[in-house]
Coordinates of C-alpha atoms (C1' of nucleotides) in Angstrom, one line a residue:
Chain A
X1 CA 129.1 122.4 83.1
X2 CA 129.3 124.3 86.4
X3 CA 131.7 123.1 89.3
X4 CA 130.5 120.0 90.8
X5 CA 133.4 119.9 93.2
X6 CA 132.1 121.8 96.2
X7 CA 132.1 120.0 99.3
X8 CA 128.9 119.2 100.4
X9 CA 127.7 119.3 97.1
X10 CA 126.4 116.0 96.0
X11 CA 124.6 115.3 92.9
X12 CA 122.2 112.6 92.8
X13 CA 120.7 113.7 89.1
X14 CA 122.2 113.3 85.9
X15 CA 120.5 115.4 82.9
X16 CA 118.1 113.8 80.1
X17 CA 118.1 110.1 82.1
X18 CA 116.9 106.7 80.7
X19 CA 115.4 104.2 82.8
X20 CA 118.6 103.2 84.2
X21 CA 119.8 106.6 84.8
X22 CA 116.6 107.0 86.8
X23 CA 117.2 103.9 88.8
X24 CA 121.0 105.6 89.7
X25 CA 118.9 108.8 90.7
X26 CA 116.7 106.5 93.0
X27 CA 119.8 104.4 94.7
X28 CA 121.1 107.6 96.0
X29 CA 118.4 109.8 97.0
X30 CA 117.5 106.7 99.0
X31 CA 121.2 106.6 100.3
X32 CA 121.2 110.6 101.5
X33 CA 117.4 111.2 102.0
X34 CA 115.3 108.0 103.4
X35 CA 114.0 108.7 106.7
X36 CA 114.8 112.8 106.6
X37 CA 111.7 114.6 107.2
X38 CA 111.0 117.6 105.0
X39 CA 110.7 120.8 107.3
X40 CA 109.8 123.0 104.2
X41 CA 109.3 123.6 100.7
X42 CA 109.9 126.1 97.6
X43 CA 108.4 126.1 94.8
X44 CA 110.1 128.8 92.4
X45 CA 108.9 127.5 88.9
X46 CA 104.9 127.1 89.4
X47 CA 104.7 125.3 86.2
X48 CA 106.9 121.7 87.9
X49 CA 103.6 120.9 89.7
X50 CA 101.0 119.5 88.1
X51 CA 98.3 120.2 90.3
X52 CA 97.5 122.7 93.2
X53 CA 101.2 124.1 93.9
X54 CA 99.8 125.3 97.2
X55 CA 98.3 122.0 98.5
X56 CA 101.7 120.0 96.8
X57 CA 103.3 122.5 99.8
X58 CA 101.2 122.5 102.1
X59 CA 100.8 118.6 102.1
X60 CA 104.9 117.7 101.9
X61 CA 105.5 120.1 104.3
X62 CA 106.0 117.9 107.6
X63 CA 106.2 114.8 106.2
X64 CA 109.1 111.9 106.4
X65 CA 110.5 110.5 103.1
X66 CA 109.7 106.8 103.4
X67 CA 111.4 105.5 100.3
X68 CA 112.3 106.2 97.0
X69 CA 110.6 104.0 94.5
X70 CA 110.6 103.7 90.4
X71 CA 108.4 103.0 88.0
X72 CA 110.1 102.9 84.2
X73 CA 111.4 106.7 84.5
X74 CA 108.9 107.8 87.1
X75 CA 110.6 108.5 90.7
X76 CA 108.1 107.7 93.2
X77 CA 109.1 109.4 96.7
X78 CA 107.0 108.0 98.8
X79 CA 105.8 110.0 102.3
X80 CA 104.8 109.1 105.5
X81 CA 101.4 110.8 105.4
X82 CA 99.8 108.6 102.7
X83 CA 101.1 110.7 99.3
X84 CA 103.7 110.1 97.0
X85 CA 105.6 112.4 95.0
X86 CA 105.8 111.4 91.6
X87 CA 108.8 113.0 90.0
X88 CA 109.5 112.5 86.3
X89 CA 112.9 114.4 85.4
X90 CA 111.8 114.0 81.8
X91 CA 115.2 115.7 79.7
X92 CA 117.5 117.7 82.2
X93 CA 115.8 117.2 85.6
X94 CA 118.3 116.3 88.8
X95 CA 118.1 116.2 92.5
X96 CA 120.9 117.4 94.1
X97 CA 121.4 117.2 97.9
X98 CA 123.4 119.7 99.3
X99 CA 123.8 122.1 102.3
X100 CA 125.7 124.7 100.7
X101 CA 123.9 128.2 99.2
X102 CA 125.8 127.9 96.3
X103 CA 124.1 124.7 95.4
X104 CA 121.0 126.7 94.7
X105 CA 121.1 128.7 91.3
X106 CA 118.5 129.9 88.6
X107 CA 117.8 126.4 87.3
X108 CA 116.6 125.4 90.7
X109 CA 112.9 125.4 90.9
X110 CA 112.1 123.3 93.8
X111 CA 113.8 123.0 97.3
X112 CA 113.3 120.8 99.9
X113 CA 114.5 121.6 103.3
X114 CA 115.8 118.6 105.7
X115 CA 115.6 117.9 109.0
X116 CA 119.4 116.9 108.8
X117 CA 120.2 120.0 107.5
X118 CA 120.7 119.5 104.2
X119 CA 118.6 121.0 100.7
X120 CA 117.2 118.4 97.9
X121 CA 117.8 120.3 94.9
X122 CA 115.4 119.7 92.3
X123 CA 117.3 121.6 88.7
X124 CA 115.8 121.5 85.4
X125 CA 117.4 123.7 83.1
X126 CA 115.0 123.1 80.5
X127 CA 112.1 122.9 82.7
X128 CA 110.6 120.2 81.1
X129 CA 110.3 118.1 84.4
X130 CA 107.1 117.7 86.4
X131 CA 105.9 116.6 89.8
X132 CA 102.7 115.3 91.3
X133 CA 101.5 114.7 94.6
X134 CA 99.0 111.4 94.7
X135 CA 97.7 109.1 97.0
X136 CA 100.3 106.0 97.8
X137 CA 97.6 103.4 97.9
X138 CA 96.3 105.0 94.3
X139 CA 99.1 105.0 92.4
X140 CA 98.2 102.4 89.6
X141 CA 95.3 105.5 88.8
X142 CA 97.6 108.2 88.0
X143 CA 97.7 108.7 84.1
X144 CA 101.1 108.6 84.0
X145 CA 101.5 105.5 85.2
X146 CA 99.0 103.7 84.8
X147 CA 99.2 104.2 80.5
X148 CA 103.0 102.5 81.3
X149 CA 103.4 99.1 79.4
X150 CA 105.7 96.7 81.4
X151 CA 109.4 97.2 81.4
X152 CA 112.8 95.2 81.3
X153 CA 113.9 93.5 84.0
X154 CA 110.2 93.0 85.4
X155 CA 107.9 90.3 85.7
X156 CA 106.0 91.3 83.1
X157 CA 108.2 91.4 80.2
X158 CA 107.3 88.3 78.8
X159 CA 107.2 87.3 75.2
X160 CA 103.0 86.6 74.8
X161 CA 102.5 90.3 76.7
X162 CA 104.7 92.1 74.5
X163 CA 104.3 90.5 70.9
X164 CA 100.8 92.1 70.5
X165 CA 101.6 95.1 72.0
X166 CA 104.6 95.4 70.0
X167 CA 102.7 93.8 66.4
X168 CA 99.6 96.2 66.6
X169 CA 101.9 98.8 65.5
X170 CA 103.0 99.4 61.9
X171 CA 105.0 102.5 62.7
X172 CA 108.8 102.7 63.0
X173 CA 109.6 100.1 65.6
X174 CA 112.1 102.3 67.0
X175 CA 109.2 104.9 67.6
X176 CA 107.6 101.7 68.7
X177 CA 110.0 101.0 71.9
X178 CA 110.0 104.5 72.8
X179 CA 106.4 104.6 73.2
X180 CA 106.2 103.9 77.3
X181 CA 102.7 102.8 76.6
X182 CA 104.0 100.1 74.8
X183 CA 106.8 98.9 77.1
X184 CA 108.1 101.5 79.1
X185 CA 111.8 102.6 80.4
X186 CA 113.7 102.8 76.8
X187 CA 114.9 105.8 75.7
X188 CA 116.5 107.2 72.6
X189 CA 119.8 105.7 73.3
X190 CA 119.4 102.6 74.5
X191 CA 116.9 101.6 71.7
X192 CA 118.8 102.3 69.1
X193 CA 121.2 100.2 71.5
X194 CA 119.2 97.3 71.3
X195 CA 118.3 97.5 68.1
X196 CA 121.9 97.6 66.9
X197 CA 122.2 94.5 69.5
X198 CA 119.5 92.6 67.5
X199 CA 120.0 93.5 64.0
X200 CA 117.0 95.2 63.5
X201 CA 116.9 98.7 61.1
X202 CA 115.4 101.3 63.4
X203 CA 112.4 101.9 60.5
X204 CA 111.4 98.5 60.1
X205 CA 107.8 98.6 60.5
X206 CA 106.5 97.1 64.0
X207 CA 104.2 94.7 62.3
X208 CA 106.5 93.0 60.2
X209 CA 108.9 92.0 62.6
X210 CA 109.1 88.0 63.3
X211 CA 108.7 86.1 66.7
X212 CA 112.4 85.4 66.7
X213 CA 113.3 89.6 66.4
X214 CA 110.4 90.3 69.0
X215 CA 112.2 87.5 71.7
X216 CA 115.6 89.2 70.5
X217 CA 114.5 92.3 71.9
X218 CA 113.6 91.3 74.9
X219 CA 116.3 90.1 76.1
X220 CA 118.7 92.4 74.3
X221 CA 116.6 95.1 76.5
X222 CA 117.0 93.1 79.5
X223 CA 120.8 92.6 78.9
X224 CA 121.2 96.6 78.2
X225 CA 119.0 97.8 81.1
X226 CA 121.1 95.3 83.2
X227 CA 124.2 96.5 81.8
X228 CA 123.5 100.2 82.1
X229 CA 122.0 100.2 86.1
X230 CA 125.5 98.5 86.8
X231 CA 127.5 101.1 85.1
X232 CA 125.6 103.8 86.9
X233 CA 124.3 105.3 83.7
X234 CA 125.3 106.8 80.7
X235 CA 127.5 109.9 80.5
X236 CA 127.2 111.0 77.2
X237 CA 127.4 115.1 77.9
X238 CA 127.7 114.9 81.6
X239 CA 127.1 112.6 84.8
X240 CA 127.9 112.4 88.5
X241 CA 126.5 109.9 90.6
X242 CA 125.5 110.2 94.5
X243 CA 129.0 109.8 95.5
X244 CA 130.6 112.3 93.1
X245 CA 131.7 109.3 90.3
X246 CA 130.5 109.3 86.4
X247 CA 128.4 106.6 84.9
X248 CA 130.5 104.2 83.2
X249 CA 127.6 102.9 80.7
X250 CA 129.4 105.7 77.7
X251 CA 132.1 103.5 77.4
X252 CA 129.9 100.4 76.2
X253 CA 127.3 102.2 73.8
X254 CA 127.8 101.0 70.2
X255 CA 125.8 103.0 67.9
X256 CA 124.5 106.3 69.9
X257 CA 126.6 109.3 69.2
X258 CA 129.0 106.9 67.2
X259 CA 128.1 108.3 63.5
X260 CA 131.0 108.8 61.2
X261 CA 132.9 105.4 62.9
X262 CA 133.1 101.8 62.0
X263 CA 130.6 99.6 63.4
X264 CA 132.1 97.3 65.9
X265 CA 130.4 94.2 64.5
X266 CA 131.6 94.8 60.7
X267 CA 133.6 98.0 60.3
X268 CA 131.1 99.9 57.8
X269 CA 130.6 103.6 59.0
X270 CA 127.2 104.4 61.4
X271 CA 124.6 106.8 60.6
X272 CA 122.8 108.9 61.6
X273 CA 119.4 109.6 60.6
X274 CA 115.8 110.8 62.0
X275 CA 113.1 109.0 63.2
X276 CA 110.0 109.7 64.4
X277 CA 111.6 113.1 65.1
X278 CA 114.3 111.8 67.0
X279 CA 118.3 111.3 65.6
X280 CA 118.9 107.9 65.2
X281 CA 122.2 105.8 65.1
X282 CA 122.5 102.6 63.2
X283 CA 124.7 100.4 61.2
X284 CA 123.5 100.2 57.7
X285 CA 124.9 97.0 57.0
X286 CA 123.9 95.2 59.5
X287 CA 121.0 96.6 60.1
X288 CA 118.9 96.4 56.7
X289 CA 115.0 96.5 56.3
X290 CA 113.5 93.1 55.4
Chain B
dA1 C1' 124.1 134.5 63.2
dT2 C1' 120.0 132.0 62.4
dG3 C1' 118.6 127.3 62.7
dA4 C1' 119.1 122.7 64.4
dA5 C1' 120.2 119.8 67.9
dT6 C1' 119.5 117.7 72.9
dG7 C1' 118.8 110.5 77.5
dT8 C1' 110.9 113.2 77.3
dT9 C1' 106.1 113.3 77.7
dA10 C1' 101.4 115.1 77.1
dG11 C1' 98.0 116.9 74.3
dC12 C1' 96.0 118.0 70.3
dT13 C1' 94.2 116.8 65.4
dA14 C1' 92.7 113.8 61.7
Chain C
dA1 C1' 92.4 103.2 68.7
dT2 C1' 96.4 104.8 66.1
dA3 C1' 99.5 108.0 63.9
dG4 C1' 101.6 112.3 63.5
dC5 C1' 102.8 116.7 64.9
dT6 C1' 103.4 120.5 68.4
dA7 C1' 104.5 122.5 72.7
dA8 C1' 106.8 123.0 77.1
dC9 C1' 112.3 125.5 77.6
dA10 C1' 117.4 126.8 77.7
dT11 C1' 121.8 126.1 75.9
dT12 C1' 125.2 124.6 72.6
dC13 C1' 126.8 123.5 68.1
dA14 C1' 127.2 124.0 62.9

DNA sequence: ATGAATGTTAGCTA
DNA sequence: ATAGCTAACATTCA
């Protein structure tokens, strides 16, 4: 990790975020950036915007940040000329705002000059992150988000929208809630979080679960989602908030990362296994395939 | 030291 | 429409 104790050097992005990681990323660029206006922009990695890099310059150039919005792991920066940035940090992405040079390295690939004289840093070490300019009023027509399927916490997480979602499935249900389509804002921890939480084995196939398992994970999703955007996140390999602090959500997780060590709920080892391509954590005792 | 692993998504193919 | 696999990339770990 480098040195994230300069002065003047605060982080606002955590790497390889989760919905409520996201929603931390949000809070503070809303604290340190809202209202700034953006007096220029670099783009030194051509391949972040999707789109004409050019116009995504030319039209950001000038314009006010209004708010910073979310949708499931999509930051929506809203401007005052009529676009919005959508920003999707996808594994390693983070904004950092800061005023000092040394802020700025070789993972930096986009920089935002403020009126207040401060930088937003956008890193990506991996470079898997993206950004998009696109019309405010027209955001529900953006592929991206308009594919999402509703998420914890929102109106629209109700039992009768999700259970066919969820049922016309027979995959792995864990590569069920991590398809955004499906519901949207789980990622690979915190499902295999919830579905520790609900007793469910992580390769149970999506169509076989009962209305009782689907209602359990909804609200075990809500309860996590809550849990974790009031921890600040998870800092599994590294995290450091707005104001400098880490995320406290680590200290809570049950299963993720946990292989090798007794399951809180009945002492038999976790394991680890892959699904859908992705490591999976789970207790196989109480977590067996009906 | 090679291969596998890493909080993700989009885009192909069948 | 759904499922499964691959790519995008850099770094760390076994």
């Amino acid at each position: 990790m480098e040195k994230w104790h300069h002065k003047n050097n605060q982080i606002v992005g955590d790497n390889m975020p989760e919905m409520p990681e996201v929603e931390t990323v949000r809070r503070g660029l809303n604290a340190q950036v809202k209202g700034c206006k953006i007096t220029h922009v670099e783009i030194r990695y051509q391949n972040l915007i999707t789109g004409d890099v050019e116009q995504f310059v030319e039209f950001v150039t000038g314009s006010t940040i209004t708010n910073v919005d979310r949708r499931a792991k999509f930051l929506l920066i809203h401007l005052d000329n009529g676009y919005t940035i959508i920003s999707h940090l996808r594994m390693e992405g983070r904004y950092r705002i800061s005023a000092d040079p040394a802020a700025i390295d070789k993972h930096s690939h986009a920089i935002f000059t403020l009126d207040n004289g401060q930088k937003m840093i956008y890193n990506d070490v991996r470079k898997f992150g993206r950004m998009q300019l696109w019309n405010t009023d027209d955001l529900d027509d953006n592929r991206s988000i308009a594919k999402l399927g509703p998420e914890p916490l929102s109106k629209g997480f109700t039992f009768d929208k999700l259970k066919p979602r969820i049922m016309r499935h027979r995959k792995d249900i864990k590569t069920v809630l991590l398809d955004q389509s499906v519901l949207s804002g789980l990622g690979n921890i915190y499902v295999d979080e919830v579905l520790w939480k609900v007793k469910i084995h992580p390769e149970t196939s999506a169509n076989h679960l009962s209305d009782k398992d689907i209602q359990n994970i909804i609200e075990a999703s809500n309860q996590e989602m809550k849990a974790a955007i009031a921890s600040g996140g998870s800092t599994v390999r590294s995290y450091i908030d707005a104001t400098g602090h880490k995320g406290n959500m680590q200290n809570s997780l049950k299963v993720y990362g946990k292989e090798g060590t007794p399951c809180p709920r009945c002492g038999t080892e976790i394991e680890k296994i892959k699904v859908g391509g992705r490591g999976t954590h789970f207790c196989p005792k109480c977590q067996v395939i009906k």
